[in-house]
Amino acid sequence: MGTVTTMVRNGVGIRTAQTRSERLTGQIHVYDGAGKGKSQAALGVVLRSIGLGIHTDWQTRVLLLRFLKGPGRTYDEDAAIAALQRGFPHLIDQVRTGRAEFFGPDDITRFDKLEAQRGWDVAKGAIASGLYSVVVLDELNPVLDLGLLPVDEVVSTLKRKPEHMEIIATGRAAPQSLLDIADLHSEMRPHYHPTAKEHGIEGIEIYTGAGKGKSTSALGKALQAIGRGIGQDKSHRVLIMQWLKGGSGYTEDAAIAALRQSYPNLVDHQRCGRDAIVWRGQQQELDYVEAERGWEIARAAIASGLYKTIILDELNPTVDLELLPEEPIVGSFFRKPRDTEIIITGRCKNPPAYFDLASVHSEMICHKHYAEKGVDLKRGVDF
């Protein structure tokens, strides 16, 4: 007779695709904080919603309302929005308001208040119409913080939104009364790594933490790369490499499907792993084999220079679970072509050595999530 060992579950586990009951109620999301990824995450959610609408009888329509981002200045997400509009021209409406330069509370002009009100009038009309399934209020948080709109009116309007509608508010300094009505609140907290600067390494971004917005931020970066390529008439190929995701039905599947449908020649997608949660201390031989297979694909892609953006989704927990050694990854990142961007996602307990090479590192802090209140998850937003 062999001895029976008790299994202890600890460390990081990745939740795999599982059949979930769907919620039909749209939620209010707030992404704030000083870190990168807020507008990107909003665009990732938009992409996911579009992807789910493609093969169904309901059609997603999206309003991107951008405060404080008047014409005349370019922003990181402009290219991503251009890619969305080109891929799904009949589904995306965009309105920009505000002046093109940054200003503080002491520099507010009548024009700033009028522009904020113009944007809010559009938002109120869009919310009341019920025509949109997603309304993104980009930079609403600082608009409220600067006092350009009455917070009470904004909050009461958002509370009365149509049941099916998702509303996403982004930007620093969200007021407390907005956070109080939010169903989801993720803070993007920045971390700084002087090593990256010292070595002159650019183009490595890490999105980690327990909050929502990691994979969606990465998908926002993929859209950005494609849009930049279109604008400059250059090939901006994207590779999305996913670890620990051997099954199907994951949160970002629909978004990736939407990307590949619109840009089949620009987006490659590979996944590896078992269709199961991998727990520390319970790793199977297949987990190591699959993790290594994924890294071989990623390593070759990085070295090739063929891809301008490479998303390494869930690499952090893969390394944290010791399914891959850190040294080859660090070496590969050191030698990457200058103009190749690498986007790494996933939570982890013990930050791997390559975190020191990141020029952008945002930790998603989960302050509030509707799943904790027993609200069912919604197809297109959560999975």
Short mmCIF file of C-alpha atoms in Angstrom, two decimals:
data_model
loop_
_atom_site.label_atom_id
_atom_site.label_comp_id
_atom_site.label_asym_id
_atom_site.label_seq_id
_atom_site.Cartn_x
_atom_site.Cartn_y
_atom_site.Cartn_z
CA MET A 1 0.00 0.00 0.00
CA GLY A 2 1.33 3.44 -0.89
CA THR A 3 1.09 6.35 1.50
CA VAL A 4 -1.71 8.83 1.00
CA THR A 5 -0.57 12.47 0.92
CA THR A 6 -2.91 15.35 1.60
CA MET A 7 -2.88 18.10 -0.97
CA VAL A 8 -2.34 21.65 0.27
CA ARG A 9 -3.45 24.47 -2.01
CA ASN A 10 -1.49 27.67 -1.74
CA GLY A 11 0.09 30.27 -3.96
CA VAL A 12 -1.29 31.53 -7.21
CA GLY A 13 -3.99 29.74 -9.14
CA ILE A 14 -5.39 30.84 -12.50
CA ARG A 15 -9.15 30.60 -12.78
CA THR A 16 -9.88 28.67 -15.93
CA ALA A 17 -12.89 28.96 -18.18
CA GLN A 18 -15.87 27.53 -16.46
CA THR A 19 -19.56 27.69 -17.11
CA ARG A 20 -20.86 30.71 -15.25
CA SER A 21 -24.33 32.08 -14.90
CA GLU A 22 -24.57 35.30 -16.86
CA ARG A 23 -25.75 38.62 -15.53
CA LEU A 24 -27.83 40.71 -17.87
CA THR A 25 -27.46 43.90 -15.88
CA GLY A 26 -24.85 46.38 -17.07
CA GLN A 27 -22.47 47.67 -14.40
CA ILE A 28 -20.66 50.93 -13.63
CA HIS A 29 -16.87 50.51 -13.82
CA VAL A 30 -14.36 53.04 -12.50
CA TYR A 31 -10.67 52.83 -13.44
CA ASP A 32 -8.55 55.39 -11.60
CA GLY A 33 -5.09 55.86 -10.12
CA ALA A 34 -1.78 57.30 -11.26
CA GLY A 35 -0.65 54.19 -13.19
CA LYS A 36 -0.93 53.40 -16.90
CA GLY A 37 -3.71 51.27 -18.34
CA LYS A 38 -6.97 53.05 -17.52
CA SER A 39 -8.07 54.10 -21.03
CA GLN A 40 -6.46 50.94 -22.45
CA ALA A 41 -8.54 48.74 -20.14
CA ALA A 42 -11.72 50.57 -21.20
CA LEU A 43 -10.89 49.91 -24.87
CA GLY A 44 -10.18 46.25 -24.08
CA VAL A 45 -13.68 45.92 -22.58
CA VAL A 46 -15.12 47.61 -25.70
CA LEU A 47 -13.30 45.12 -27.93
CA ARG A 48 -14.59 42.20 -25.86
CA SER A 49 -18.19 43.46 -26.07
CA ILE A 50 -17.92 43.85 -29.85
CA GLY A 51 -16.47 40.35 -30.16
CA LEU A 52 -19.42 38.84 -28.34
CA GLY A 53 -21.91 40.73 -30.49
CA ILE A 54 -20.43 39.59 -33.79
CA HIS A 55 -21.97 36.12 -33.89
CA THR A 56 -25.22 36.86 -32.08
CA ASP A 57 -28.47 38.56 -32.92
CA TRP A 58 -27.75 41.48 -30.58
CA GLN A 59 -25.37 44.12 -31.78
CA THR A 60 -23.04 46.13 -29.60
CA ARG A 61 -22.91 49.86 -30.15
CA VAL A 62 -20.29 51.87 -28.33
CA LEU A 63 -19.88 55.55 -27.49
CA LEU A 64 -16.35 56.74 -26.71
CA LEU A 65 -16.78 60.12 -25.06
CA ARG A 66 -13.42 61.70 -24.27
CA PHE A 67 -13.22 64.64 -21.89
CA LEU A 68 -10.11 66.89 -21.67
CA LYS A 69 -8.86 65.47 -24.95
CA GLY A 70 -9.68 68.06 -27.58
CA PRO A 71 -8.39 67.80 -31.14
CA GLY A 72 -4.92 69.12 -31.83
CA ARG A 73 -2.97 66.80 -29.55
CA THR A 74 -2.30 63.11 -29.93
CA TYR A 75 -2.87 60.59 -27.14
CA ASP A 76 -1.76 56.99 -26.68
CA GLU A 77 -5.24 55.63 -27.31
CA ASP A 78 -5.90 57.61 -30.52
CA ALA A 79 -4.34 54.85 -32.62
CA ALA A 80 -6.32 52.17 -30.76
CA ILE A 81 -9.57 54.02 -31.41
CA ALA A 82 -8.63 54.43 -35.07
CA ALA A 83 -8.15 50.65 -35.30
CA LEU A 84 -11.55 50.08 -33.66
CA GLN A 85 -13.27 52.55 -36.00
CA ARG A 86 -11.67 51.04 -39.06
CA GLY A 87 -12.51 47.48 -37.98
CA PHE A 88 -16.07 48.22 -36.84
CA PRO A 89 -17.06 51.56 -38.41
CA HIS A 90 -20.79 51.04 -37.83
CA LEU A 91 -20.39 50.27 -34.13
CA ILE A 92 -18.14 53.03 -32.77
CA ASP A 93 -19.10 56.66 -32.14
CA GLN A 94 -16.45 59.01 -30.78
CA VAL A 95 -16.83 62.51 -29.34
CA ARG A 96 -13.87 64.57 -28.09
CA THR A 97 -14.22 67.64 -25.89
CA GLY A 98 -11.89 70.03 -24.08
CA ARG A 99 -8.71 71.83 -24.99
CA ALA A 100 -5.58 70.14 -26.17
CA GLU A 101 -3.23 71.09 -23.32
CA PHE A 102 -3.06 70.03 -19.70
CA PHE A 103 -4.31 72.50 -17.11
CA GLY A 104 -4.71 72.60 -13.34
CA PRO A 105 -7.45 73.90 -11.02
CA ASP A 106 -6.04 77.45 -11.14
CA ASP A 107 -6.15 77.65 -14.95
CA ILE A 108 -9.82 76.81 -15.55
CA THR A 109 -11.50 79.00 -18.18
CA ARG A 110 -15.10 79.48 -19.29
CA PHE A 111 -14.24 77.42 -22.39
CA ASP A 112 -13.24 74.44 -20.20
CA LYS A 113 -16.60 74.50 -18.40
CA LEU A 114 -18.53 74.85 -21.66
CA GLU A 115 -16.63 71.94 -23.24
CA ALA A 116 -17.20 69.72 -20.21
CA GLN A 117 -20.91 70.58 -20.33
CA ARG A 118 -21.02 69.87 -24.09
CA GLY A 119 -19.55 66.42 -23.45
CA TRP A 120 -21.91 65.76 -20.56
CA ASP A 121 -24.93 66.75 -22.70
CA VAL A 122 -23.86 64.14 -25.26
CA ALA A 123 -23.41 61.58 -22.47
CA LYS A 124 -26.84 62.29 -20.97
CA GLY A 125 -28.47 61.90 -24.39
CA ALA A 126 -26.63 58.65 -25.08
CA ILE A 127 -27.51 57.20 -21.67
CA ALA A 128 -31.18 58.21 -21.97
CA SER A 129 -31.44 56.82 -25.53
CA GLY A 130 -30.57 53.27 -24.50
CA LEU A 131 -29.03 52.80 -27.96
CA TYR A 132 -25.57 51.99 -26.64
CA SER A 133 -24.49 48.85 -24.86
CA VAL A 134 -21.22 50.47 -23.69
CA VAL A 135 -20.59 54.14 -22.89
CA VAL A 136 -16.97 55.03 -22.10
CA LEU A 137 -16.61 58.32 -20.20
CA ASP A 138 -12.86 58.75 -20.62
CA GLU A 139 -11.29 61.24 -18.16
CA LEU A 140 -14.62 61.84 -16.42
CA ASN A 141 -12.90 61.46 -13.04
CA PRO A 142 -10.56 64.49 -13.32
CA VAL A 143 -13.40 66.55 -14.89
CA LEU A 144 -15.39 65.96 -11.70
CA ASP A 145 -12.33 66.50 -9.50
CA LEU A 146 -11.70 69.89 -11.19
CA GLY A 147 -15.31 70.92 -10.55
CA LEU A 148 -16.12 71.31 -14.26
CA LEU A 149 -19.39 69.36 -13.83
CA PRO A 150 -21.76 69.00 -10.86
CA VAL A 151 -20.89 65.66 -9.26
CA ASP A 152 -24.39 65.12 -7.83
CA GLU A 153 -26.03 65.45 -11.24
CA VAL A 154 -23.53 63.09 -12.88
CA VAL A 155 -23.95 60.47 -10.16
CA SER A 156 -27.77 60.60 -10.25
CA THR A 157 -27.78 60.30 -14.07
CA LEU A 158 -25.45 57.28 -13.98
CA LYS A 159 -27.62 55.65 -11.30
CA ARG A 160 -30.62 55.92 -13.65
CA LYS A 161 -28.86 54.33 -16.64
CA PRO A 162 -30.69 51.64 -18.67
CA GLU A 163 -30.29 48.23 -17.05
CA HIS A 164 -28.32 46.62 -19.91
CA MET A 165 -25.82 49.48 -20.34
CA GLU A 166 -22.18 49.27 -19.23
CA ILE A 167 -20.65 52.59 -18.19
CA ILE A 168 -16.88 52.93 -17.83
CA ALA A 169 -15.39 56.04 -16.19
CA THR A 170 -11.62 56.58 -16.32
CA GLY A 171 -8.98 59.00 -15.08
CA ARG A 172 -7.26 60.02 -11.87
CA ALA A 173 -8.98 61.28 -8.73
CA ALA A 174 -12.46 59.77 -8.93
CA PRO A 175 -14.69 61.49 -6.36
CA GLN A 176 -16.01 59.36 -3.50
CA SER A 177 -19.68 59.72 -4.49
CA LEU A 178 -18.88 58.17 -7.91
CA LEU A 179 -16.96 55.32 -6.25
CA ASP A 180 -19.94 54.76 -3.95
CA ILE A 181 -22.23 53.88 -6.91
CA ALA A 182 -19.56 51.96 -8.85
CA ASP A 183 -19.98 48.19 -9.16
CA LEU A 184 -16.31 47.76 -10.01
CA HIS A 185 -13.42 49.99 -8.91
CA SER A 186 -9.89 49.16 -10.03
CA GLU A 187 -7.00 51.45 -9.16
CA MET A 188 -3.93 51.42 -11.43
CA ARG A 189 -0.98 51.94 -9.09
CA PRO A 190 2.39 52.74 -10.71
CA HIS A 191 5.73 51.14 -9.75
CA TYR A 192 9.06 52.51 -10.93
CA HIS A 193 12.15 50.50 -11.86
CA PRO A 194 15.33 52.58 -12.27
CA THR A 195 17.16 49.52 -13.67
CA ALA A 196 15.25 49.77 -16.97
CA LYS A 197 16.44 53.35 -17.47
CA GLU A 198 20.01 52.55 -16.43
CA HIS A 199 20.22 49.81 -19.06
CA GLY A 200 18.42 51.90 -21.69
CA ILE A 201 15.69 49.28 -22.02
CA GLU A 202 12.35 50.54 -23.30
CA GLY A 203 9.12 48.93 -24.36
CA ILE A 204 8.49 46.42 -21.56
CA GLU A 205 5.17 46.92 -19.77
CA ILE A 206 3.83 44.86 -16.88
CA TYR A 207 0.23 44.72 -15.65
CA THR A 208 -0.21 42.80 -12.42
CA GLY A 209 -2.28 42.75 -9.22
CA ALA A 210 -5.62 41.33 -8.12
CA GLY A 211 -7.78 44.06 -9.71
CA LYS A 212 -9.58 43.99 -13.05
CA GLY A 213 -7.92 45.44 -16.12
CA LYS A 214 -4.73 43.44 -16.77
CA SER A 215 -5.61 41.47 -19.91
CA THR A 216 -7.95 44.21 -21.11
CA SER A 217 -5.11 46.77 -20.85
CA ALA A 218 -2.93 44.42 -22.90
CA LEU A 219 -5.65 44.16 -25.57
CA GLY A 220 -5.87 47.96 -25.60
CA LYS A 221 -2.12 47.97 -26.38
CA ALA A 222 -2.68 45.49 -29.23
CA LEU A 223 -5.30 47.82 -30.74
CA GLN A 224 -2.87 50.71 -30.32
CA ALA A 225 -0.13 48.87 -32.21
CA ILE A 226 -2.45 47.98 -35.08
CA GLY A 227 -3.79 51.53 -35.29
CA ARG A 228 -0.29 53.02 -35.26
CA GLY A 229 0.69 50.72 -38.10
CA ILE A 230 -2.34 51.73 -40.16
CA GLY A 231 -1.63 55.42 -39.58
CA GLN A 232 2.01 55.13 -40.63
CA ASP A 233 1.39 52.51 -43.32
CA LYS A 234 3.70 50.08 -41.54
CA SER A 235 3.11 46.47 -40.61
CA HIS A 236 2.42 46.31 -36.89
CA ARG A 237 2.03 42.61 -36.29
CA VAL A 238 0.81 41.49 -32.88
CA LEU A 239 1.37 38.15 -31.15
CA ILE A 240 -0.88 37.21 -28.23
CA MET A 241 0.73 34.33 -26.32
CA GLN A 242 -1.31 32.95 -23.42
CA TRP A 243 -0.13 30.60 -20.67
CA LEU A 244 -2.23 28.46 -18.29
CA LYS A 245 -5.17 28.73 -20.67
CA GLY A 246 -5.52 25.43 -22.48
CA GLY A 247 -9.31 25.44 -22.45
CA SER A 248 -11.77 27.77 -24.14
CA GLY A 249 -14.26 30.39 -23.01
CA TYR A 250 -11.83 32.74 -21.25
CA THR A 251 -12.64 36.38 -20.59
CA GLU A 252 -10.59 37.72 -23.50
CA ASP A 253 -11.48 35.11 -26.15
CA ALA A 254 -14.18 37.25 -27.75
CA ALA A 255 -11.90 40.29 -27.89
CA ILE A 256 -9.14 38.31 -29.58
CA ALA A 257 -11.69 36.85 -32.02
CA ALA A 258 -12.87 40.38 -32.89
CA LEU A 259 -9.27 41.51 -33.47
CA ARG A 260 -8.50 38.52 -35.68
CA GLN A 261 -11.68 38.93 -37.69
CA SER A 262 -10.86 42.56 -38.55
CA TYR A 263 -7.08 42.18 -38.89
CA PRO A 264 -6.43 38.52 -39.79
CA ASN A 265 -3.00 39.29 -41.28
CA LEU A 266 -1.81 41.29 -38.27
CA VAL A 267 -2.85 39.23 -35.24
CA ASP A 268 -1.47 35.82 -34.27
CA HIS A 269 -2.79 34.01 -31.21
CA GLN A 270 -1.27 31.02 -29.41
CA ARG A 271 -2.19 29.43 -26.12
CA CYS A 272 -0.72 26.72 -23.94
CA GLY A 273 -1.51 24.91 -20.71
CA ARG A 274 -4.10 22.48 -19.38
CA ASP A 275 -7.78 23.29 -19.01
CA ALA A 276 -7.45 23.32 -15.24
CA ILE A 277 -6.25 25.49 -12.37
CA VAL A 278 -2.57 24.89 -11.58
CA TRP A 279 -1.87 25.07 -7.85
CA ARG A 280 1.54 25.41 -6.27
CA GLY A 281 2.72 22.00 -5.13
CA GLN A 282 0.39 20.23 -7.55
CA GLN A 283 2.12 20.99 -10.84
CA GLN A 284 1.97 18.13 -13.33
CA GLU A 285 4.58 17.15 -15.90
CA LEU A 286 2.30 18.46 -18.65
CA ASP A 287 2.25 21.92 -17.02
CA TYR A 288 6.03 22.22 -17.40
CA VAL A 289 5.98 20.89 -20.97
CA GLU A 290 3.22 23.29 -22.01
CA ALA A 291 4.82 26.30 -20.30
CA GLU A 292 8.12 25.57 -22.08
CA ARG A 293 6.35 25.15 -25.41
CA GLY A 294 4.74 28.57 -24.96
CA TRP A 295 8.07 30.16 -24.06
CA GLU A 296 9.77 28.68 -27.15
CA ILE A 297 7.14 30.35 -29.36
CA ALA A 298 7.49 33.64 -27.45
CA ARG A 299 11.31 33.56 -27.47
CA ALA A 300 11.45 32.99 -31.22
CA ALA A 301 8.88 35.73 -31.83
CA ILE A 302 10.81 38.26 -29.72
CA ALA A 303 14.12 37.47 -31.42
CA SER A 304 12.60 37.59 -34.92
CA GLY A 305 11.68 41.27 -34.82
CA LEU A 306 8.62 40.40 -36.95
CA TYR A 307 6.20 41.52 -34.25
CA LYS A 308 5.98 45.09 -33.04
CA THR A 309 3.84 44.11 -30.04
CA ILE A 310 4.03 40.82 -28.14
CA ILE A 311 1.54 40.14 -25.35
CA LEU A 312 2.71 37.53 -22.84
CA ASP A 313 -0.59 36.91 -21.05
CA GLU A 314 -0.31 35.17 -17.64
CA LEU A 315 3.49 34.88 -17.87
CA ASN A 316 3.80 36.22 -14.30
CA PRO A 317 1.92 33.39 -12.54
CA THR A 318 3.63 30.84 -14.84
CA VAL A 319 7.03 31.98 -13.57
CA ASP A 320 5.70 32.38 -10.02
CA LEU A 321 4.57 28.73 -10.10
CA GLU A 322 8.14 27.85 -11.21
CA LEU A 323 6.92 26.33 -14.48
CA LEU A 324 9.56 28.43 -16.28
CA PRO A 325 13.03 29.58 -15.16
CA GLU A 326 13.58 33.35 -14.97
CA GLU A 327 17.10 33.63 -16.48
CA PRO A 328 16.26 32.82 -20.13
CA ILE A 329 13.34 35.27 -20.00
CA VAL A 330 15.51 38.08 -18.60
CA GLY A 331 18.16 37.34 -21.27
CA SER A 332 15.60 37.39 -24.06
CA PHE A 333 14.17 40.71 -22.86
CA PHE A 334 17.66 42.23 -22.70
CA ARG A 335 18.28 41.27 -26.33
CA LYS A 336 14.88 42.22 -27.72
CA PRO A 337 14.76 44.49 -30.80
CA ARG A 338 14.44 48.15 -29.76
CA ASP A 339 11.08 48.73 -31.44
CA THR A 340 9.41 45.54 -30.18
CA GLU A 341 7.01 46.19 -27.31
CA ILE A 342 6.47 43.41 -24.79
CA ILE A 343 3.34 43.49 -22.62
CA ILE A 344 3.28 41.06 -19.66
CA THR A 345 0.21 40.30 -17.55
CA GLY A 346 -0.88 38.27 -14.56
CA ARG A 347 -0.80 38.36 -10.80
CA CYS A 348 2.04 36.85 -8.77
CA LYS A 349 3.17 36.63 -5.16
CA ASN A 350 6.92 36.82 -5.81
CA PRO A 351 7.84 39.38 -8.50
CA PRO A 352 10.22 37.78 -11.04
CA ALA A 353 13.59 39.40 -11.84
CA TYR A 354 12.36 40.76 -15.19
CA PHE A 355 10.09 43.24 -13.34
CA ASP A 356 13.23 45.39 -12.98
CA LEU A 357 13.33 45.79 -16.79
CA ALA A 358 9.86 47.33 -17.04
CA SER A 359 9.52 50.96 -18.12
CA VAL A 360 5.81 50.76 -17.25
CA HIS A 361 4.55 48.67 -14.32
CA SER A 362 0.93 49.09 -13.21
CA GLU A 363 -0.52 47.13 -10.33
CA MET A 364 -4.30 46.75 -10.50
CA ILE A 365 -5.67 47.19 -6.99
CA CYS A 366 -9.18 45.78 -6.56
CA HIS A 367 -11.20 48.11 -4.32
CA LYS A 368 -14.60 46.83 -5.37
CA HIS A 369 -15.89 44.04 -7.58
CA TYR A 370 -19.51 43.13 -8.25
CA ALA A 371 -18.68 39.41 -8.02
CA GLU A 372 -18.17 39.95 -4.28
CA LYS A 373 -21.78 41.12 -3.98
CA GLY A 374 -23.11 37.95 -5.60
CA VAL A 375 -23.81 39.67 -8.94
CA ASP A 376 -23.61 37.28 -11.87
CA LEU A 377 -20.87 37.88 -14.40
CA LYS A 378 -21.84 39.28 -17.79
CA ARG A 379 -20.81 37.91 -21.15
CA GLY A 380 -18.78 40.50 -23.03
CA VAL A 381 -17.57 42.35 -19.98
CA ASP A 382 -16.27 39.75 -17.56
CA PHE A 383 -15.77 36.73 -19.82
#
